[in-house]
Amino acid sequence: MKPLVICATLLIETSPQALPLGAACIASALKHDRNTAGIFDVELIAVSKEEKDFAAAEKNGKSAEYIAGRICKDREPAFVCFSVYVWNRKYLEETAQILKQRFPNIKILAGGPEVTASPDSFNHFDYTVSGAGELAMPELIGKLYKNEKSDFPQGVYTSSIERNMTSSRCRAFPPELNTLSSPYLDGTLDPAEYGGALWELARGCPFKCSYCYESKGEKKIQYFPMERIEKELELFNSKKIAQVFVLDPTYNANKKRAAELLKLIEKKAPGMFFYFEARAEFIDRELAKAFTRIPCALQFGLQSADPEILKLVNRTLDKKLFTRNIGYLNETGAIFGFDLIYGLPKDTLEGFKKSVDFALNLYPNNLETFCLSVLPGTDLADSAESLGLEYENKPPYHVIKSDSFSVKDLAAAESISHACNIFYNNGRAVPWFNSIIRALHMRPVIFLVEFAEWYKKFIEPETKKSLADFDFSCCRHEEIEKLQVSFIKKIFTDRQKNNLTATAESLILFNGALSRVDSDAKPQTIQLKFHPDDLASPYSADIAFFSKNCRPYNCRVNCFKNKNGQTDWKVLK
């Protein structure tokens, strides 16, 4: 029987976004590398925190025992290779200790983003590999199997007991991407098990954002060969998976290649939904139109709307160019969203609020806001003290406070973040949000602040569920819609604009029903105070004008998918 190598990780959830691609890439490399191919049996084991048995084990303080049991379920492995991230470091270190106690001769190795950032900060793994592991990990295992304890590959670090054997501090040699096997094509990873895929198109990033692991990574972009990409796409289509998350930090850095890939997707997988990360600076009208020819969504890392704040983290922003290019996406009807970070060096609560206003005024389909994490091994971690940042020394490394962002201010920013996530993102508010803001003559962020205050005062005491708790509940959209309507009635009444309430409420109900039909394909019946054809017209964007000039029309409306697959509606008698 061949010795067993297990590539394992703990997933934060069971989903396409959390699929164990890193561990699978190492497993695939071990199957094909000359140092290990044919010598070992290789298995991929991914435990999810959403598993019922894991949740029960964690409740009893035995999550690490559960992971160890899964790894050693059938037989004792000779090697275990962990894929370590911010969210699973603690669990996997504890699992390594248990495995060592049970099997003293086992060799435990680790790689991944958390290891790459600080490879010599781990004491419970025998060896760690910094950087891409497809070359270093098979070579290391081959040497250990032959008992060759010298000349380890570049990027390999040992436990504190054997520090003297460590090579100089550096990352492993990156592989040439055209030499790598695909974990999808060789059967190591089945995307159908996760309902979707993480799809690597490139590695390396031309930018040097100081808060990102890539700040010290490869600046050269390497692209996977088109032949592999096309075969993986054909596999995804044959598996009939619903969605693909594209792993390319700047998908449109090469606009010609980006356009070619969109044409390939349109040809090979026309019904599959794709998620891209892109840079607004590289969007033009032609590319904006190309994105609308396939089902997809784009996410842009805005991070802040203040160019001076962004300079401190090695980013740039031309607000006029950004606004113009996002306008191209709005013209074509493309789906897109933004990311913002609060707690950035020298930023303030008011600065963050201005960034929220800037972002929401551009009609994104979603606005994701995050607390700054000062990740170990990044340029930001090196300069944190000089920038006045205090942060957690354990995952997730969140900023605690800074010389410009107090603890109280961070809590206020977090409250805005939860309010935006519930009211705007999960509430699917993009079709009508800015219309209501204009009618109220309010800044978007002030509206969100008042929503958070209203929720805490009137809803939380009754439900015993804070906005933060609500964030992670699997609530139906209708629940959020009820909150939206209740708050809208209150805020219009408070500002003596009761005459606009009926229009605002009908807009919310109508667009909410359409969004549910679009996402679930289930018919919806709703009661409206205006004819749906009028609500669907451009005139409804101006709520004050619409309320004054449009004749009320109480009606029941059925929203549904028509025979052409389009969302439609019909007034019921």
XYZ file of C-alpha atoms in Angstrom:
573
model
C 0.000 0.000 0.000
C 1.316 3.438 -0.931
C 1.833 5.989 1.842
C -1.030 8.461 2.122
C -0.823 12.245 1.691
C -3.888 14.226 2.716
C -4.432 17.815 1.603
C -6.908 19.316 4.030
C -8.551 22.580 4.957
C -11.445 24.006 6.947
C -13.972 26.004 4.911
C -15.846 28.919 6.430
C -19.001 27.752 4.616
C -20.184 25.352 1.941
C -20.398 27.478 -1.182
C -18.653 28.149 -4.485
C -16.773 31.070 -2.894
C -15.391 28.823 -0.154
C -14.515 25.852 -2.335
C -11.089 24.334 -1.342
C -9.178 25.410 -4.440
C -5.830 26.014 -2.709
C -5.712 22.550 -1.136
C -6.931 21.012 -4.393
C -4.142 22.679 -6.376
C -1.548 21.125 -4.052
C -3.256 17.717 -4.247
C -3.301 17.924 -8.028
C 0.376 18.908 -8.123
C 1.305 15.957 -5.887
C -0.431 13.597 -8.290
C 1.589 14.855 -11.256
C 4.955 16.109 -9.935
C 7.981 13.925 -10.683
C 8.923 13.920 -6.967
C 5.635 12.382 -5.821
C 3.635 11.005 -8.788
C 2.923 7.301 -8.418
C 4.640 7.136 -5.009
C 1.751 8.322 -2.807
C -1.989 8.022 -2.568
C -3.304 11.588 -2.466
C -6.660 12.639 -0.993
C -8.413 15.990 -0.636
C -10.440 16.528 2.548
C -12.432 19.718 3.081
C -14.402 20.210 6.297
C -17.020 22.968 6.349
C -18.031 24.949 9.420
C -21.616 24.605 8.165
C -21.580 20.815 8.552
C -24.089 19.733 11.197
C -21.597 17.441 12.934
C -18.928 20.162 12.974
C -21.338 22.632 14.570
C -22.159 20.089 17.274
C -18.455 19.404 17.884
C -17.664 23.103 18.085
C -20.461 23.638 20.582
C -18.771 21.050 22.806
C -15.314 22.535 22.286
C -14.174 19.608 20.144
C -13.958 21.115 16.659
C -10.267 20.207 16.258
C -10.982 16.618 17.308
C -13.697 16.486 14.652
C -11.319 17.703 11.913
C -8.629 15.258 13.035
C -11.170 12.435 12.947
C -12.151 13.289 9.389
C -8.506 13.314 8.316
C -7.712 9.942 9.885
C -11.080 8.316 9.239
C -9.799 5.439 7.089
C -6.062 5.113 7.731
C -3.075 6.938 9.129
C -1.558 9.427 6.683
C 2.183 9.829 6.272
C 1.805 13.526 5.473
C -0.928 16.096 6.035
C -0.811 19.357 4.083
C -3.012 22.108 5.538
C -4.265 25.110 3.572
C -4.326 27.934 6.139
C -6.365 31.152 5.990
C -7.201 33.906 8.468
C -10.464 32.241 9.501
C -9.147 28.693 10.027
C -5.660 29.180 11.487
C -6.656 28.530 15.109
C -8.625 25.388 14.239
C -5.890 23.864 12.080
C -3.116 24.568 14.591
C -5.154 22.768 17.247
C -5.840 19.913 14.812
C -2.100 19.574 14.125
C -1.432 19.167 17.838
C -4.021 16.393 18.107
C -2.658 14.572 15.061
C 0.874 14.728 16.507
C -0.343 13.253 19.770
C -2.104 10.386 18.007
C 0.538 9.741 15.354
C 4.036 10.860 16.473
C 5.602 9.946 13.117
C 3.210 11.966 10.975
C 4.648 14.961 9.131
C 2.430 18.034 9.069
C 2.978 20.738 6.468
C 1.100 23.982 5.876
C 0.761 26.645 3.226
C -1.747 29.239 2.080
C -2.169 33.018 2.498
C -1.810 33.057 6.286
C 1.389 30.999 6.116
C 2.806 33.034 3.251
C 2.306 36.211 5.266
C 4.246 34.979 8.295
C 5.729 31.499 7.723
C 7.927 31.431 10.829
C 5.132 32.370 13.267
C 3.785 28.786 13.411
C 4.940 26.275 16.038
C 2.531 23.376 15.503
C 3.363 22.498 11.900
C 6.597 20.653 11.084
C 7.116 22.632 7.900
C 5.524 25.660 6.295
C 5.730 26.809 2.681
C 5.547 30.498 1.856
C 4.164 31.396 -1.551
C 2.763 29.173 -4.297
C 3.251 25.571 -3.208
C 2.800 23.532 -6.401
C 6.579 23.139 -6.851
C 7.895 23.408 -3.294
C 5.424 21.088 -1.566
C 5.995 17.997 -3.785
C 9.753 18.529 -3.679
C 9.686 18.862 0.116
C 7.558 15.744 0.592
C 9.795 13.814 -1.777
C 12.888 14.768 0.217
C 11.260 13.988 3.556
C 10.087 10.599 2.289
C 13.665 9.801 1.244
C 14.905 11.206 4.566
C 16.919 13.918 2.803
C 16.997 16.651 5.460
C 19.054 19.171 3.539
C 18.734 21.579 0.628
C 15.049 22.137 1.141
C 13.251 24.103 -1.582
C 13.209 27.890 -1.402
C 10.319 29.190 0.718
C 10.307 26.247 3.155
C 10.356 26.977 6.875
C 10.615 24.533 9.753
C 9.166 24.421 13.242
C 10.803 26.452 16.001
C 12.605 23.313 17.149
C 14.461 23.064 13.845
C 14.853 26.733 12.896
C 18.514 26.205 12.056
C 17.487 24.205 8.978
C 15.386 27.011 7.551
C 16.432 28.574 4.280
C 16.700 32.352 4.014
C 13.406 34.220 4.387
C 11.751 34.247 0.957
C 8.859 32.782 -0.987
C 8.853 29.583 -2.991
C 9.674 29.793 -6.674
C 6.417 30.491 -8.525
C 5.541 27.846 -11.113
C 5.073 28.533 -14.789
C 1.300 28.359 -15.100
C 1.385 26.436 -18.372
C 3.074 23.543 -16.517
C 0.422 23.135 -13.819
C -2.253 20.455 -13.833
C -5.853 21.542 -13.317
C -7.550 20.158 -10.163
C -10.849 20.373 -12.047
C -9.720 18.552 -15.177
C -7.923 15.725 -13.335
C -10.916 15.065 -11.056
C -9.328 16.252 -7.807
C -12.115 18.798 -7.334
C -15.734 18.452 -8.438
C -17.409 21.879 -8.698
C -20.841 20.213 -8.743
C -20.385 19.368 -5.045
C -20.320 23.102 -4.273
C -22.826 24.344 -6.839
C -20.190 26.451 -8.542
C -16.499 27.090 -8.999
C -13.605 29.332 -8.154
C -11.904 29.833 -11.497
C -8.263 30.870 -11.675
C -7.474 32.819 -14.833
C -4.281 34.531 -13.696
C -1.857 34.980 -10.822
C 0.029 38.047 -9.703
C -1.125 41.642 -9.405
C 0.394 44.744 -11.011
C -0.706 46.896 -8.077
C 0.799 47.180 -4.603
C -2.051 47.982 -2.213
C -0.321 47.946 1.159
C -3.177 46.201 3.063
C -3.234 43.219 0.674
C -1.212 39.999 0.838
C -0.211 40.781 -2.754
C 1.689 43.884 -1.577
C 4.739 41.634 -1.315
C 3.659 39.100 -3.909
C 4.382 38.672 -7.581
C 4.057 41.943 -9.477
C 4.237 40.132 -12.799
C 0.891 38.856 -14.073
C 0.921 35.282 -15.345
C -2.055 34.020 -17.324
C -3.233 30.435 -17.458
C -3.179 29.078 -21.032
C -6.354 29.549 -23.042
C -6.444 25.828 -23.861
C -6.805 24.970 -20.154
C -9.309 27.766 -19.579
C -11.495 26.563 -22.448
C -11.452 22.952 -21.218
C -12.360 24.018 -17.668
C -15.196 26.132 -19.013
C -16.507 23.163 -20.998
C -16.308 21.044 -17.835
C -18.230 23.631 -15.815
C -20.913 23.690 -18.477
C -21.148 19.884 -18.551
C -21.528 19.883 -14.754
C -24.383 22.412 -15.107
C -23.113 24.513 -12.217
C -24.937 27.782 -11.583
C -22.136 30.238 -10.856
C -18.425 30.864 -11.256
C -16.298 33.235 -9.177
C -13.374 34.426 -11.281
C -10.036 34.598 -9.447
C -8.203 37.379 -11.208
C -7.625 40.451 -9.017
C -7.853 42.742 -12.046
C -9.843 40.898 -14.693
C -9.754 43.797 -17.140
C -6.062 44.721 -16.735
C -5.675 43.359 -20.273
C -8.805 44.626 -22.032
C -8.231 42.589 -25.187
C -7.922 39.318 -23.261
C -10.897 40.264 -21.068
C -13.073 40.763 -24.147
C -11.875 37.481 -25.710
C -12.764 35.564 -22.547
C -16.232 37.128 -22.423
C -16.815 35.922 -25.996
C -15.599 32.442 -25.019
C -17.943 32.365 -22.013
C -20.847 33.514 -24.185
C -20.121 30.660 -26.594
C -19.305 27.847 -24.138
C -21.459 28.597 -21.070
C -24.177 31.106 -22.000
C -26.467 30.430 -19.037
C -23.876 30.397 -16.239
C -23.488 33.388 -13.891
C -19.985 34.861 -13.460
C -18.525 37.192 -10.838
C -15.547 39.383 -11.758
C -13.217 41.697 -9.851
C -12.258 44.635 -12.029
C -10.780 48.134 -12.061
C -13.046 50.998 -13.068
C -10.099 52.826 -14.635
C -9.986 50.191 -17.401
C -13.694 50.182 -18.271
C -14.803 51.694 -21.566
C -18.108 51.649 -23.464
C -17.171 48.613 -25.536
C -16.175 46.515 -22.527
C -19.227 47.692 -20.571
C -21.460 46.396 -23.367
C -19.517 43.118 -23.531
C -20.238 42.420 -19.863
C -23.986 42.621 -20.536
C -23.837 39.826 -23.114
C -23.388 37.196 -20.402
C -25.048 36.822 -16.988
C -22.476 38.408 -14.671
C -21.680 40.909 -11.938
C -18.590 43.046 -11.394
C -17.063 44.147 -8.109
C -14.809 47.209 -7.847
C -12.447 47.863 -4.963
C -13.137 51.544 -4.389
C -12.016 51.321 -0.695
C -12.274 55.104 -0.187
C -13.467 58.106 -2.173
C -10.589 60.234 -0.828
C -7.510 60.108 -3.101
C -5.272 61.389 -0.284
C -6.320 58.549 2.029
C -5.769 56.022 -0.751
C -2.231 57.292 -1.351
C -1.306 56.098 2.135
C -2.165 52.519 1.143
C -0.582 52.711 -2.322
C -3.785 53.168 -4.303
C -4.892 55.895 -6.669
C -8.282 57.333 -7.557
C -9.321 59.717 -10.303
C -12.885 60.456 -9.189
C -13.942 61.976 -12.521
C -12.613 59.002 -14.489
C -14.124 56.547 -12.003
C -17.539 58.251 -12.202
C -17.463 58.413 -16.005
C -16.559 54.762 -16.469
C -19.101 53.545 -13.923
C -21.581 55.608 -15.930
C -20.876 53.359 -18.928
C -21.956 50.378 -16.833
C -25.147 52.151 -15.760
C -25.903 52.998 -19.412
C -25.722 49.337 -20.399
C -27.526 47.998 -17.329
C -24.542 45.952 -16.140
C -24.644 44.611 -12.582
C -21.848 45.943 -10.380
C -20.900 46.700 -6.794
C -18.236 48.459 -4.728
C -16.053 47.641 -1.738
C -15.252 50.221 0.952
C -12.921 49.919 3.956
C -13.385 51.821 7.203
C -10.473 52.450 9.547
C -7.912 53.217 6.837
C -4.818 55.177 7.967
C -5.638 58.857 8.603
C -9.249 58.372 7.514
C -12.039 59.588 9.787
C -15.646 58.636 10.414
C -16.795 61.649 8.405
C -14.410 60.653 5.606
C -15.896 57.166 5.555
C -19.400 58.654 5.451
C -18.441 60.753 2.422
C -17.145 57.608 0.732
C -20.486 55.882 1.368
C -22.313 58.859 -0.160
C -20.027 58.882 -3.215
C -20.496 55.155 -3.754
C -24.285 55.025 -3.341
C -24.794 58.007 -5.631
C -23.377 55.856 -8.463
C -26.229 53.272 -8.211
C -24.245 50.131 -7.331
C -26.213 46.913 -6.976
C -24.375 46.305 -3.722
C -21.990 48.161 -1.432
C -19.781 45.937 0.724
C -18.086 47.685 3.650
C -15.328 46.147 5.765
C -13.244 47.007 8.791
C -9.563 47.332 7.899
C -7.524 44.198 8.635
C -3.792 44.742 9.145
C -2.647 41.417 7.740
C 0.735 40.087 8.839
C 3.425 40.168 6.197
C 1.917 43.131 4.341
C 3.447 46.546 3.785
C 0.691 48.007 5.963
C 1.722 45.792 8.891
C 5.292 47.036 8.516
C 4.189 50.686 8.707
C 1.183 50.364 11.044
C 2.878 51.933 14.050
C 4.100 54.987 12.136
C 0.592 55.394 10.686
C -0.983 55.374 14.160
C -2.825 52.052 13.793
C -3.580 49.730 16.696
C -4.905 46.333 15.656
C -5.624 42.799 16.863
C -2.611 40.495 16.969
C -4.786 37.489 16.094
C -7.152 36.819 13.167
C -8.979 38.686 11.753
C -6.416 41.433 12.661
C -9.038 44.199 12.692
C -8.055 47.766 13.510
C -8.943 48.540 17.133
C -8.400 52.282 16.815
C -6.134 54.806 15.157
C -5.058 58.383 15.758
C -7.936 59.513 13.520
C -10.534 56.753 14.058
C -11.545 56.201 17.683
C -13.122 53.042 19.102
C -16.459 54.875 19.166
C -16.053 55.968 15.543
C -15.260 52.418 14.425
C -18.416 51.211 16.167
C -20.417 53.895 14.344
C -18.883 52.848 11.013
C -19.730 49.230 11.766
C -23.339 50.234 12.433
C -23.487 51.983 9.041
C -22.014 48.858 7.473
C -24.744 46.641 8.942
C -27.461 49.118 7.960
C -26.189 49.252 4.376
C -26.003 45.478 4.173
C -29.547 44.984 5.422
C -31.423 47.925 3.927
C -29.540 48.404 0.649
C -27.831 45.112 -0.291
C -30.125 42.425 1.111
C -33.065 44.767 0.659
C -32.364 44.988 -3.092
C -32.898 48.725 -2.919
C -30.897 49.937 -5.917
C -33.924 50.580 -8.241
C -35.531 53.072 -5.857
C -33.036 54.061 -3.136
C -31.690 57.253 -4.705
C -35.201 58.331 -5.721
C -36.233 58.219 -2.067
C -33.047 59.970 -0.967
C -33.697 62.830 -3.383
C -37.315 63.127 -2.293
C -36.159 63.407 1.336
C -33.260 65.772 0.487
C -30.952 63.575 2.565
C -27.422 62.267 2.253
C -27.520 58.481 1.703
C -25.333 57.858 4.736
C -27.548 59.947 7.044
C -30.518 57.897 5.865
C -28.645 54.703 6.812
C -27.639 56.138 10.192
C -31.264 56.991 10.965
C -32.366 53.526 9.841
C -29.854 51.927 12.248
C -31.056 54.160 15.100
C -34.723 53.421 14.328
C -34.039 49.682 14.206
C -32.208 49.725 17.540
C -34.966 51.719 19.224
C -38.089 50.075 17.818
C -37.222 46.673 16.309
C -34.376 45.245 18.363
C -36.258 45.312 21.733
C -39.110 43.338 20.144
C -37.094 40.820 18.105
C -34.071 40.550 20.439
C -31.990 40.611 17.255
C -29.497 43.393 16.518
C -28.586 44.554 13.033
C -25.368 42.557 13.349
C -27.350 39.417 14.189
C -29.806 40.177 11.401
C -26.837 40.343 9.027
C -26.160 36.656 9.372
C -29.683 35.318 9.604
C -31.126 33.494 6.624
C -34.077 35.836 6.397
C -36.425 36.038 3.441
C -36.426 39.206 1.374
C -40.027 39.886 2.406
C -38.855 40.313 6.019
C -36.465 43.068 5.038
C -39.087 44.617 2.775
C -41.453 44.983 5.751
C -38.685 46.810 7.627
C -38.068 49.068 4.640
C -41.725 50.010 4.289
C -42.133 50.631 8.034
C -39.082 52.868 8.168
C -40.032 54.728 5.001
C -43.468 55.547 6.430
C -41.869 56.882 9.610
C -39.177 58.975 7.942
C -41.588 60.560 5.442
C -43.987 61.343 8.302
C -41.187 62.853 10.411
C -40.277 65.158 7.529
C -43.903 66.050 6.806
C -43.886 64.395 3.395
C -46.815 62.037 3.944
C -48.085 62.839 0.444
C -45.102 60.913 -0.985
C -45.454 57.802 1.154
C -47.860 55.918 -1.127
C -45.524 56.292 -4.107
C -42.467 55.249 -2.132
C -44.255 52.215 -0.681
C -45.550 51.070 -4.084
C -42.093 51.444 -5.619
C -40.596 49.258 -2.899
C -43.281 46.568 -3.167
C -43.307 46.504 -6.969
C -39.534 46.326 -7.408
C -39.243 43.842 -4.558
C -41.707 41.485 -6.204
C -39.899 41.780 -9.545
C -36.573 40.986 -7.898
C -37.996 37.864 -6.236
C -39.464 36.656 -9.514
C -36.137 37.297 -11.208
C -34.149 35.394 -8.567
C -36.591 32.597 -7.664
C -38.794 32.380 -10.796
C -41.823 32.096 -8.507
C -44.888 34.275 -9.260
C -45.654 37.054 -6.783
C -48.997 38.724 -6.086
C -48.924 42.177 -4.497
C -51.263 45.078 -3.706
C -50.243 48.444 -5.194
C -51.609 51.984 -5.027
C -50.481 52.893 -8.560
C -50.628 51.095 -11.888
C -47.466 48.968 -12.416
C -46.946 50.435 -15.909
C -46.692 53.892 -14.319
C -44.328 52.651 -11.612
C -42.119 51.106 -14.297
C -41.896 54.375 -16.211
C -38.973 56.825 -15.886
C -41.301 59.326 -14.215
C -41.315 57.327 -10.976
C -37.628 58.232 -10.455
C -38.877 61.670 -9.334
C -41.165 60.722 -6.469
C -42.425 64.254 -5.828
C -43.347 64.801 -9.504
C -44.888 61.329 -9.782
C -46.987 61.726 -6.618
C -48.323 65.070 -7.809
C -49.126 64.095 -11.401
C -49.893 60.375 -11.472
C -53.433 59.177 -10.804
C -53.662 56.602 -7.971
C -54.812 53.153 -9.029
C -55.443 50.568 -6.314
C -54.833 47.146 -7.811
C -53.649 43.606 -7.257
C -50.749 42.706 -9.514
C -49.298 39.356 -10.478
C -45.560 39.378 -11.281
C -44.212 36.347 -13.145
C -41.807 34.953 -15.751
C -43.370 35.049 -19.225
C -42.866 32.393 -21.912
C -39.731 34.203 -23.108
C -38.189 33.918 -19.662
C -38.558 37.649 -18.964
C -39.981 39.139 -15.768
C -43.436 40.544 -16.469
C -46.599 41.667 -14.673
C -50.364 41.689 -15.059
C -53.097 43.598 -13.257
C -55.644 41.175 -11.788
C -59.370 41.816 -11.982
